[in-house]
PDB file of C-alpha atoms in Angstrom:
ATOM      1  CA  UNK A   1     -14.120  25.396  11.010  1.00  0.00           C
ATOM      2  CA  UNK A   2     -13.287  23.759   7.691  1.00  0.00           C
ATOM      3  CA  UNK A   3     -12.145  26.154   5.283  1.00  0.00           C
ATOM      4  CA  UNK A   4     -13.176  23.702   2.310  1.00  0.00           C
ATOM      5  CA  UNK A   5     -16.413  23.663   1.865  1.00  0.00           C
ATOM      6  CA  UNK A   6     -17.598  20.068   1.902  1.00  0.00           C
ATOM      7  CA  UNK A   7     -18.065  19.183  -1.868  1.00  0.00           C
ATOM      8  CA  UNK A   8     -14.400  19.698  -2.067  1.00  0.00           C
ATOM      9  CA  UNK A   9     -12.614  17.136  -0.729  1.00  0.00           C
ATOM     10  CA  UNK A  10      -9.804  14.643  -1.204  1.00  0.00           C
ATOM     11  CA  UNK A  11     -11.289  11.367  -2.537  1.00  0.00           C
ATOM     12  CA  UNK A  12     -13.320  13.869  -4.989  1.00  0.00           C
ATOM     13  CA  UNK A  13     -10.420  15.811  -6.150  1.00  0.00           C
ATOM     14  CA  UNK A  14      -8.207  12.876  -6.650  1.00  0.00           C
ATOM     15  CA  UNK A  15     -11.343  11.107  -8.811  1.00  0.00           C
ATOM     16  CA  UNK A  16     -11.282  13.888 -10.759  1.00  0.00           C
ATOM     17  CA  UNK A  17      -7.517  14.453 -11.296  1.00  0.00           C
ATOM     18  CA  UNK A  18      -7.919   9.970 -12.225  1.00  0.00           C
ATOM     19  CA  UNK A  19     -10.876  10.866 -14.602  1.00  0.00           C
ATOM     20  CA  UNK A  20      -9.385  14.350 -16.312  1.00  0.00           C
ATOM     21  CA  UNK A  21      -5.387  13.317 -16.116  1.00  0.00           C
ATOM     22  CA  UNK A  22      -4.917   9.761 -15.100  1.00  0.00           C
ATOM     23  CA  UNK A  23      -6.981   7.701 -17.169  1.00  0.00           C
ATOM     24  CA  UNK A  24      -6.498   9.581 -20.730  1.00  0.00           C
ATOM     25  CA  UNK A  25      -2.942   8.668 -20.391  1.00  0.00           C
ATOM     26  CA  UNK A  26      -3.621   5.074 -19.478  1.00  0.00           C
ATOM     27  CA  UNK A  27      -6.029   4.711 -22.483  1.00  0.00           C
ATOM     28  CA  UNK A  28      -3.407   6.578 -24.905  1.00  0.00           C
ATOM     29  CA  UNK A  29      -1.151   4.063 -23.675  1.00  0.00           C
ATOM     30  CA  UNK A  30      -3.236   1.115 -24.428  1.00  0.00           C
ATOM     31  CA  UNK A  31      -3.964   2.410 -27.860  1.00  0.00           C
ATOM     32  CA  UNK A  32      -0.372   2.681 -28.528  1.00  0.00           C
ATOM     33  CA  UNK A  33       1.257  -0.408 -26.929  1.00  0.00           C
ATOM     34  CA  UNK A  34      -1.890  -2.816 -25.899  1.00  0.00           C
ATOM     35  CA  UNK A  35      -0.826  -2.585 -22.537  1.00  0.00           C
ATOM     36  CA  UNK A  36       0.006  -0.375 -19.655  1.00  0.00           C
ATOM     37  CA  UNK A  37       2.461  -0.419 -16.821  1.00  0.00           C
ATOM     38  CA  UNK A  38       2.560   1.760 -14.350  1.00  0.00           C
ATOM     39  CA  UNK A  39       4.536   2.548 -11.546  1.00  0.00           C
ATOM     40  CA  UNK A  40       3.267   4.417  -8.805  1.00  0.00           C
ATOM     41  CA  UNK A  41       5.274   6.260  -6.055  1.00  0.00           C
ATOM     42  CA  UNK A  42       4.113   6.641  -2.639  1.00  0.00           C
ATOM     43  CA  UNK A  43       0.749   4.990  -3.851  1.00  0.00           C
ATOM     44  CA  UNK A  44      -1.603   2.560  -2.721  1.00  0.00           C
ATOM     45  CA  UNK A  45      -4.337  -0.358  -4.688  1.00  0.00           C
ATOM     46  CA  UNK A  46      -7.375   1.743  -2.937  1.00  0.00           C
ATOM     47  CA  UNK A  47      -6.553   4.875  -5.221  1.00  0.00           C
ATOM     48  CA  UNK A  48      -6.336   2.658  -8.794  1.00  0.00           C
ATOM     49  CA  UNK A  49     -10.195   1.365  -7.716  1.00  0.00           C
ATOM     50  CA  UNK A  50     -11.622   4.496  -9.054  1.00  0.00           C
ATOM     51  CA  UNK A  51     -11.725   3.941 -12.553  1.00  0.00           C
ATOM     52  CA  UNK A  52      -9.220   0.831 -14.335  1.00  0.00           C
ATOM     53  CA  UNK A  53      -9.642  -0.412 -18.097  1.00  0.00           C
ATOM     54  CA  UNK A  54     -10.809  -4.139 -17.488  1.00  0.00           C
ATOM     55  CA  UNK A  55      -7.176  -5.144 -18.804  1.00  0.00           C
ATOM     56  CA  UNK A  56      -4.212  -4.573 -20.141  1.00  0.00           C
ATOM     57  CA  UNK A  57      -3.142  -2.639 -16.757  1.00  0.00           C
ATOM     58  CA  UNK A  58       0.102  -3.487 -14.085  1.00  0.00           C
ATOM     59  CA  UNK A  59       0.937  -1.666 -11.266  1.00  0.00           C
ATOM     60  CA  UNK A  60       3.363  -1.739  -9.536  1.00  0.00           C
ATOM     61  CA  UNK A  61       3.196   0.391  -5.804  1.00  0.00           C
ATOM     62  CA  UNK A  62       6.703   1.153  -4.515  1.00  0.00           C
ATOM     63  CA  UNK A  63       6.375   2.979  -1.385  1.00  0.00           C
ATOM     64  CA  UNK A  64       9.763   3.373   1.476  1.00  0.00           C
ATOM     65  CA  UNK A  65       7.693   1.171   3.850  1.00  0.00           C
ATOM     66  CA  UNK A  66       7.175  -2.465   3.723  1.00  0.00           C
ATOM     67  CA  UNK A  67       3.371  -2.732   2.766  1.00  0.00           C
ATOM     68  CA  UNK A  68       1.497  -5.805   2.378  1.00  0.00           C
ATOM     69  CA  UNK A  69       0.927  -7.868  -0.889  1.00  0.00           C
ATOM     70  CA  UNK A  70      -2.283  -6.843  -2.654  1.00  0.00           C
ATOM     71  CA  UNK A  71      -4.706  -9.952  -3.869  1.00  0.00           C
ATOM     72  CA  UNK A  72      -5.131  -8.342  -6.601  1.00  0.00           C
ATOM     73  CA  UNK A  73      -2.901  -9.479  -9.459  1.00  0.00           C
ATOM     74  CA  UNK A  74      -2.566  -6.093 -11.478  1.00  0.00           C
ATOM     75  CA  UNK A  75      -0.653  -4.948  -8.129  1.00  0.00           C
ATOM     76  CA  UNK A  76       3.505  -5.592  -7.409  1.00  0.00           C
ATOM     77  CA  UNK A  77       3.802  -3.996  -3.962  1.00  0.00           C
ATOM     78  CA  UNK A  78       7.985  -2.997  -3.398  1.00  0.00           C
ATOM     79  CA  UNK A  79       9.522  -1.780  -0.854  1.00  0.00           C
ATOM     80  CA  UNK A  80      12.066   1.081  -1.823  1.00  0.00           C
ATOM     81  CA  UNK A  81      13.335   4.549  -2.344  1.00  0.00           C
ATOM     82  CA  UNK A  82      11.477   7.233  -4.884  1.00  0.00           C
ATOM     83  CA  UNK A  83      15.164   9.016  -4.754  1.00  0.00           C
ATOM     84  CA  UNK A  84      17.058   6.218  -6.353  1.00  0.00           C
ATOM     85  CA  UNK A  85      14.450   2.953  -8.105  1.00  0.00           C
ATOM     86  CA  UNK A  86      17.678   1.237  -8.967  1.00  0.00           C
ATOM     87  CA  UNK A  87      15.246  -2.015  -9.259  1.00  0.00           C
ATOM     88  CA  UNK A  88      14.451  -0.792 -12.737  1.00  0.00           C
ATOM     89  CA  UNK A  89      16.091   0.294 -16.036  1.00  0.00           C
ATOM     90  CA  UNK A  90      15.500   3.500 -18.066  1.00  0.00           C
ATOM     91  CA  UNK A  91      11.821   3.159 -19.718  1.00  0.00           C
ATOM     92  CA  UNK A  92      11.211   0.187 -17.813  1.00  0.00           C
ATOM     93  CA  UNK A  93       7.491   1.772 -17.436  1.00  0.00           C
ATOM     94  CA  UNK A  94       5.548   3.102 -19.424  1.00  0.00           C
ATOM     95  CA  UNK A  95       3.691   5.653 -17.205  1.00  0.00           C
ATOM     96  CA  UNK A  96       4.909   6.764 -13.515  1.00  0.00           C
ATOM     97  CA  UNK A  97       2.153   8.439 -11.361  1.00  0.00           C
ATOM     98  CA  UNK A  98       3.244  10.491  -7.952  1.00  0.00           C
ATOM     99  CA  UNK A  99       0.258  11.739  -5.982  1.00  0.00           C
ATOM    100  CA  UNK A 100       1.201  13.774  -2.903  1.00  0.00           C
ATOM    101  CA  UNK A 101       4.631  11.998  -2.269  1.00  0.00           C
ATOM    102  CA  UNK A 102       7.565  15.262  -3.978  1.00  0.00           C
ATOM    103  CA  UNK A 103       7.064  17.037  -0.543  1.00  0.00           C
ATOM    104  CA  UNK A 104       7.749  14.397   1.652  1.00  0.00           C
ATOM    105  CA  UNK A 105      11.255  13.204  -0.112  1.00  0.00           C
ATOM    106  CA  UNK A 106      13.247  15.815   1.955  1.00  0.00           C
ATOM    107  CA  UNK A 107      15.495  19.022   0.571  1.00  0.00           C
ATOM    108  CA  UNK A 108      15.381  20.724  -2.884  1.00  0.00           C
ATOM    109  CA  UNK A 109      18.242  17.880  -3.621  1.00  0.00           C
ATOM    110  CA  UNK A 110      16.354  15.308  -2.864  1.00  0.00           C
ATOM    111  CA  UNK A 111      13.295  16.379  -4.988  1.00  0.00           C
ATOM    112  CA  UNK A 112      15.759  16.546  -7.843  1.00  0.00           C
ATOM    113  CA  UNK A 113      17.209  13.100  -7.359  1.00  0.00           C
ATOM    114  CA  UNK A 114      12.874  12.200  -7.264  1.00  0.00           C
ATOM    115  CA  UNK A 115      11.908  13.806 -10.287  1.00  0.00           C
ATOM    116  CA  UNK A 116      14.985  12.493 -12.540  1.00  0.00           C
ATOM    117  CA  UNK A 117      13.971   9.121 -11.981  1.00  0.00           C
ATOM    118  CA  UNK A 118      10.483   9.831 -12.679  1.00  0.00           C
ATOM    119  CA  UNK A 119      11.820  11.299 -16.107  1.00  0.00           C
ATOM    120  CA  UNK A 120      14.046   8.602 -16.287  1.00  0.00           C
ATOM    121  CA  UNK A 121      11.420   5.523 -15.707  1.00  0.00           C
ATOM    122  CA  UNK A 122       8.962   6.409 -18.228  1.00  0.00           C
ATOM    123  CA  UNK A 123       8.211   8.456 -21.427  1.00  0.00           C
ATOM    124  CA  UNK A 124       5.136   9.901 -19.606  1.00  0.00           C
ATOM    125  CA  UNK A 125       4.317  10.943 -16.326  1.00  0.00           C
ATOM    126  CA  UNK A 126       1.926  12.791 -13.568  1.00  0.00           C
ATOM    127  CA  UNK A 127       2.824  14.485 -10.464  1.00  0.00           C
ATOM    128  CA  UNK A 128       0.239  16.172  -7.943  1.00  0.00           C
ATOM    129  CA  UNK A 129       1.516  17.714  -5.382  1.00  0.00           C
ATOM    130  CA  UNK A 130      -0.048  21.110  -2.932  1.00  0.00           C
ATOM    131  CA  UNK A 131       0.710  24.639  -3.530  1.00  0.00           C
ATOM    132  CA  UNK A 132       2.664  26.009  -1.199  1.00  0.00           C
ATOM    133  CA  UNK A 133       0.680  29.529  -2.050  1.00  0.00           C
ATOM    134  CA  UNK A 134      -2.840  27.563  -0.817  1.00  0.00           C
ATOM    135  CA  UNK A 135      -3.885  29.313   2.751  1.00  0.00           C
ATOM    136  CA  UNK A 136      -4.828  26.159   3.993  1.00  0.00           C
ATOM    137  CA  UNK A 137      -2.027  23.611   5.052  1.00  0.00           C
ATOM    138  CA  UNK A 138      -3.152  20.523   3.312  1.00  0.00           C
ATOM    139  CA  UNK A 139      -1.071  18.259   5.981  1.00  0.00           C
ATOM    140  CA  UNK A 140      -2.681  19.628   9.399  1.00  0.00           C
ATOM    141  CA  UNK A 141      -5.493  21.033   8.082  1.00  0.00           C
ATOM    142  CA  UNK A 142      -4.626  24.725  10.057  1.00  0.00           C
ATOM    143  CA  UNK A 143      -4.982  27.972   7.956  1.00  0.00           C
ATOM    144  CA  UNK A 144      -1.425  29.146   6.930  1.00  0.00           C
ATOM    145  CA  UNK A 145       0.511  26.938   9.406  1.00  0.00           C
ATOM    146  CA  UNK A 146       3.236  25.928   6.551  1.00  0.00           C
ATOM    147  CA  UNK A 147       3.492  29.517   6.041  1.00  0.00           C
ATOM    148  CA  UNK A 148       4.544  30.199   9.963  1.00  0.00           C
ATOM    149  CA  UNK A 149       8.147  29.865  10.727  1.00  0.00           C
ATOM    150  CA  UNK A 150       9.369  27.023  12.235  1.00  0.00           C
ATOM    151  CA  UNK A 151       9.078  27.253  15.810  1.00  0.00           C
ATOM    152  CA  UNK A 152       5.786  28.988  15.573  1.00  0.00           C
ATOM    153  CA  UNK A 153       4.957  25.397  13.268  1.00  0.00           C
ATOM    154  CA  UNK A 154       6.722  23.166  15.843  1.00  0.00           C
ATOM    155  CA  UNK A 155       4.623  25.022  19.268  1.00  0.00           C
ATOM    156  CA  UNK A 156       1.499  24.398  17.282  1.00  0.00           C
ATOM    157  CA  UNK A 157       1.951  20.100  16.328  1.00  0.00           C
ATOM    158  CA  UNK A 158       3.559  19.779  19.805  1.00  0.00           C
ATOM    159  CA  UNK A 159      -0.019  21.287  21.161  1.00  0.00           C
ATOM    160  CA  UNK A 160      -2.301  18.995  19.791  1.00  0.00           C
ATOM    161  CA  UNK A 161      -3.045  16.779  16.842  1.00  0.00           C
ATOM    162  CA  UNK A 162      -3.885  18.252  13.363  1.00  0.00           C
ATOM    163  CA  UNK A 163      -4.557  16.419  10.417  1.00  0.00           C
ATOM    164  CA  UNK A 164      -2.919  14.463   9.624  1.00  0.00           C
ATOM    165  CA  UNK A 165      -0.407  14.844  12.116  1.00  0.00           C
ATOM    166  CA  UNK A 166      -0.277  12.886  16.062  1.00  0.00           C
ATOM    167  CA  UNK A 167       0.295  15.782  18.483  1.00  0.00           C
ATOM    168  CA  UNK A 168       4.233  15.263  19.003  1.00  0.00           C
ATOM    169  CA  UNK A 169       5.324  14.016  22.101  1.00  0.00           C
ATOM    170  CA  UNK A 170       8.920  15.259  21.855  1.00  0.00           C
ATOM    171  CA  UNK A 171      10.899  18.117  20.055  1.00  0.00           C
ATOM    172  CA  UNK A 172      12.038  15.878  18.048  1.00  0.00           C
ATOM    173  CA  UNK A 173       8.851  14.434  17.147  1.00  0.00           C
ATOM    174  CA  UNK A 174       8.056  18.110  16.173  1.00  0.00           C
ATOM    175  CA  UNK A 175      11.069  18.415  14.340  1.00  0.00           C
ATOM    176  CA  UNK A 176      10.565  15.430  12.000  1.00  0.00           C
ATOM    177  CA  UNK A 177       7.244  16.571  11.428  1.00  0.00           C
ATOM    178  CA  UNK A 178       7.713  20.251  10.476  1.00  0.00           C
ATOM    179  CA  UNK A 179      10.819  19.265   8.483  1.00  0.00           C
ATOM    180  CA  UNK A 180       9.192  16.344   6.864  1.00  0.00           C
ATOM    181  CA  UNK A 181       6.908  18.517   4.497  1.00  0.00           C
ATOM    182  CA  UNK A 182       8.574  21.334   1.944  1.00  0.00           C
ATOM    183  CA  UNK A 183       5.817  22.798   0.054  1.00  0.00           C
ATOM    184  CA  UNK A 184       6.598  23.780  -4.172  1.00  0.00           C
ATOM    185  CA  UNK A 185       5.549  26.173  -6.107  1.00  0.00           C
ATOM    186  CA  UNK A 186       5.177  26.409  -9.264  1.00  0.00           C
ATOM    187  CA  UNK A 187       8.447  27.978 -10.197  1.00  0.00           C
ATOM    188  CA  UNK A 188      10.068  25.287  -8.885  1.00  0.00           C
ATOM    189  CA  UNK A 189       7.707  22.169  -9.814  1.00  0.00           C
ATOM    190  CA  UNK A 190       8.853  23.452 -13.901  1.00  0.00           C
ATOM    191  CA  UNK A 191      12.454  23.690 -13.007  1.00  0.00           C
ATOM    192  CA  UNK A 192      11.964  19.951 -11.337  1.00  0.00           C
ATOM    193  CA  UNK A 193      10.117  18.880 -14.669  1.00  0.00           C
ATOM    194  CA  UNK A 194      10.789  20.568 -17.676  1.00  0.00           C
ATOM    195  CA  UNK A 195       9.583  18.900 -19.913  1.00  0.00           C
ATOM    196  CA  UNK A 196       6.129  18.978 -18.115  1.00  0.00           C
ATOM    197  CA  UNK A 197       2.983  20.898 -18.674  1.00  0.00           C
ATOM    198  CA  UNK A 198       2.283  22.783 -15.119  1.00  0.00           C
ATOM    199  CA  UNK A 199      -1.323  22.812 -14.556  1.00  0.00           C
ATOM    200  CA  UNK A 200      -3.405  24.221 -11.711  1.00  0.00           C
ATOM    201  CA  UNK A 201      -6.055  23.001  -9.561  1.00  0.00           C
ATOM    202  CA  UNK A 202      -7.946  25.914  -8.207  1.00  0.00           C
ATOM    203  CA  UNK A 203     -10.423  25.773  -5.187  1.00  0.00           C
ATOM    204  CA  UNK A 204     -12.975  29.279  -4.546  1.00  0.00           C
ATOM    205  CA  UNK A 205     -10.127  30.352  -7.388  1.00  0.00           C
ATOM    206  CA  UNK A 206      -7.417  29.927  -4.974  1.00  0.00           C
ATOM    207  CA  UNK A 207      -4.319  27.681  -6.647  1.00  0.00           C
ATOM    208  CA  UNK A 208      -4.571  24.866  -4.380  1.00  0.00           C
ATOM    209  CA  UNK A 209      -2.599  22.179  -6.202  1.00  0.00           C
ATOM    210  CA  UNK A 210      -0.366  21.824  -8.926  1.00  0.00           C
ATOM    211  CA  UNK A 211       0.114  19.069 -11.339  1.00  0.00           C
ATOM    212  CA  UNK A 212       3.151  17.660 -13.934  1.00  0.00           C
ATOM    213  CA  UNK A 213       2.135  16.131 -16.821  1.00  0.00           C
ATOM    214  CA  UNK A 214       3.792  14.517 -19.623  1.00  0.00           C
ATOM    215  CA  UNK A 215       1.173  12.453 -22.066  1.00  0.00           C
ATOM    216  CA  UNK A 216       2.449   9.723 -24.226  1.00  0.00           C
ATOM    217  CA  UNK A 217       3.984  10.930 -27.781  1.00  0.00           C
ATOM    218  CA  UNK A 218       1.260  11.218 -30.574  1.00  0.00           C
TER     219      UNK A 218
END
């Protein structure tokens, strides 16, 4: 049974994160400059459709897999690291935008390394990423599974698929798996951005995502 009832979910919460977060920054940003770019981490064209200004907007997609060019001309698709964009200066953007990709980068080290150069690439910034403290494991979809420890986590993908998740053939399938997800808080999404306003997205009042958000400078 789906613990989310069904006008909750994802496309609907990230439209509304675009319209109430996203979009205000991208229309500051016009205002100010006359143009926008963008640089998105982890992200993909299909997101951006929800709700562009008719110009003035690049984006460019840099994701650690090769992905295919978009038609679209607004879109540079790269191939590279969040932990290290050495492709691109300080302030080379203008606004960087990170949905669901800080706890997938690896160890508390890495996620440092991730959010410098997000501070580093542009003056203003978003990052969504789920609450660890949300019963509901936003990956395989299984009530408190991230809370479990880790064998309990690995016996459970190597059972059967779950959300996101193939069942895992292997341990070590199950190992990459289980260890390629750290949950934040959000204690530590403000020490990662601290010059960030930490906002909550509640569900039924439960804190199921958090957001960092810097807006342009008035």
């Amino acid at each position: 049974m789906n613990m989310i009832p069904r006008s909750f979910r994802r496309s609907q919460f990230r439209e509304e994160r675009f319209r109430t977060y996203v979009r205000p920054i991208i229309d500051a940003v016009i205002a100010q400059r006359g143009s926008c770019r963008i640089l998105d981490l982890g992200g993909d064209a299909d997101y951006w459709q929800f709700d562009l200004p008719p110009s003035g907007v690049e984006i460019w997609l840099l994701n650690i897999e090769a992905k295919p060019p978009s038609p679209d001309p607004r879109f540079h698709v790269l191939q590279g690291d969040a932990r290290d964009v050495n492709a691109f200066g300080d302030g080379s953007f203008d606004f960087v935008h990170s949905n669901s990709l800080i706890e997938h980068v690896g160890r508390w080290a890495d996620m440092k390394r991730v959010a410098a150069e997000i501070r580093r690439l542009a003056p203003s910034y978003y990052v969504q990423t789920p609450n660890f403290w949300f019963p509901l494991d936003p990956h395989s979809n299984a009530p408190i599974m991230h809370w479990l420890p880790q064998p309990l986590q690995r016996r459970m993908v190597s059972s059967k698929a779950r959300g996101f998740y193939a069942k895992a053939a292997s341990l070590d399938q199950a190992m990459q798996i289980v260890e390629g997800t750290t949950m934040l808080d959000r204690a530590q999404l403000a020490e990662l951005f601290p010059d960030a306003e930490i906002l909550t997205e509640n569900v039924l009042f439960l804190p199921k995502s958090l957001i960092a958000i810097r807006t342009p400078a008035r």
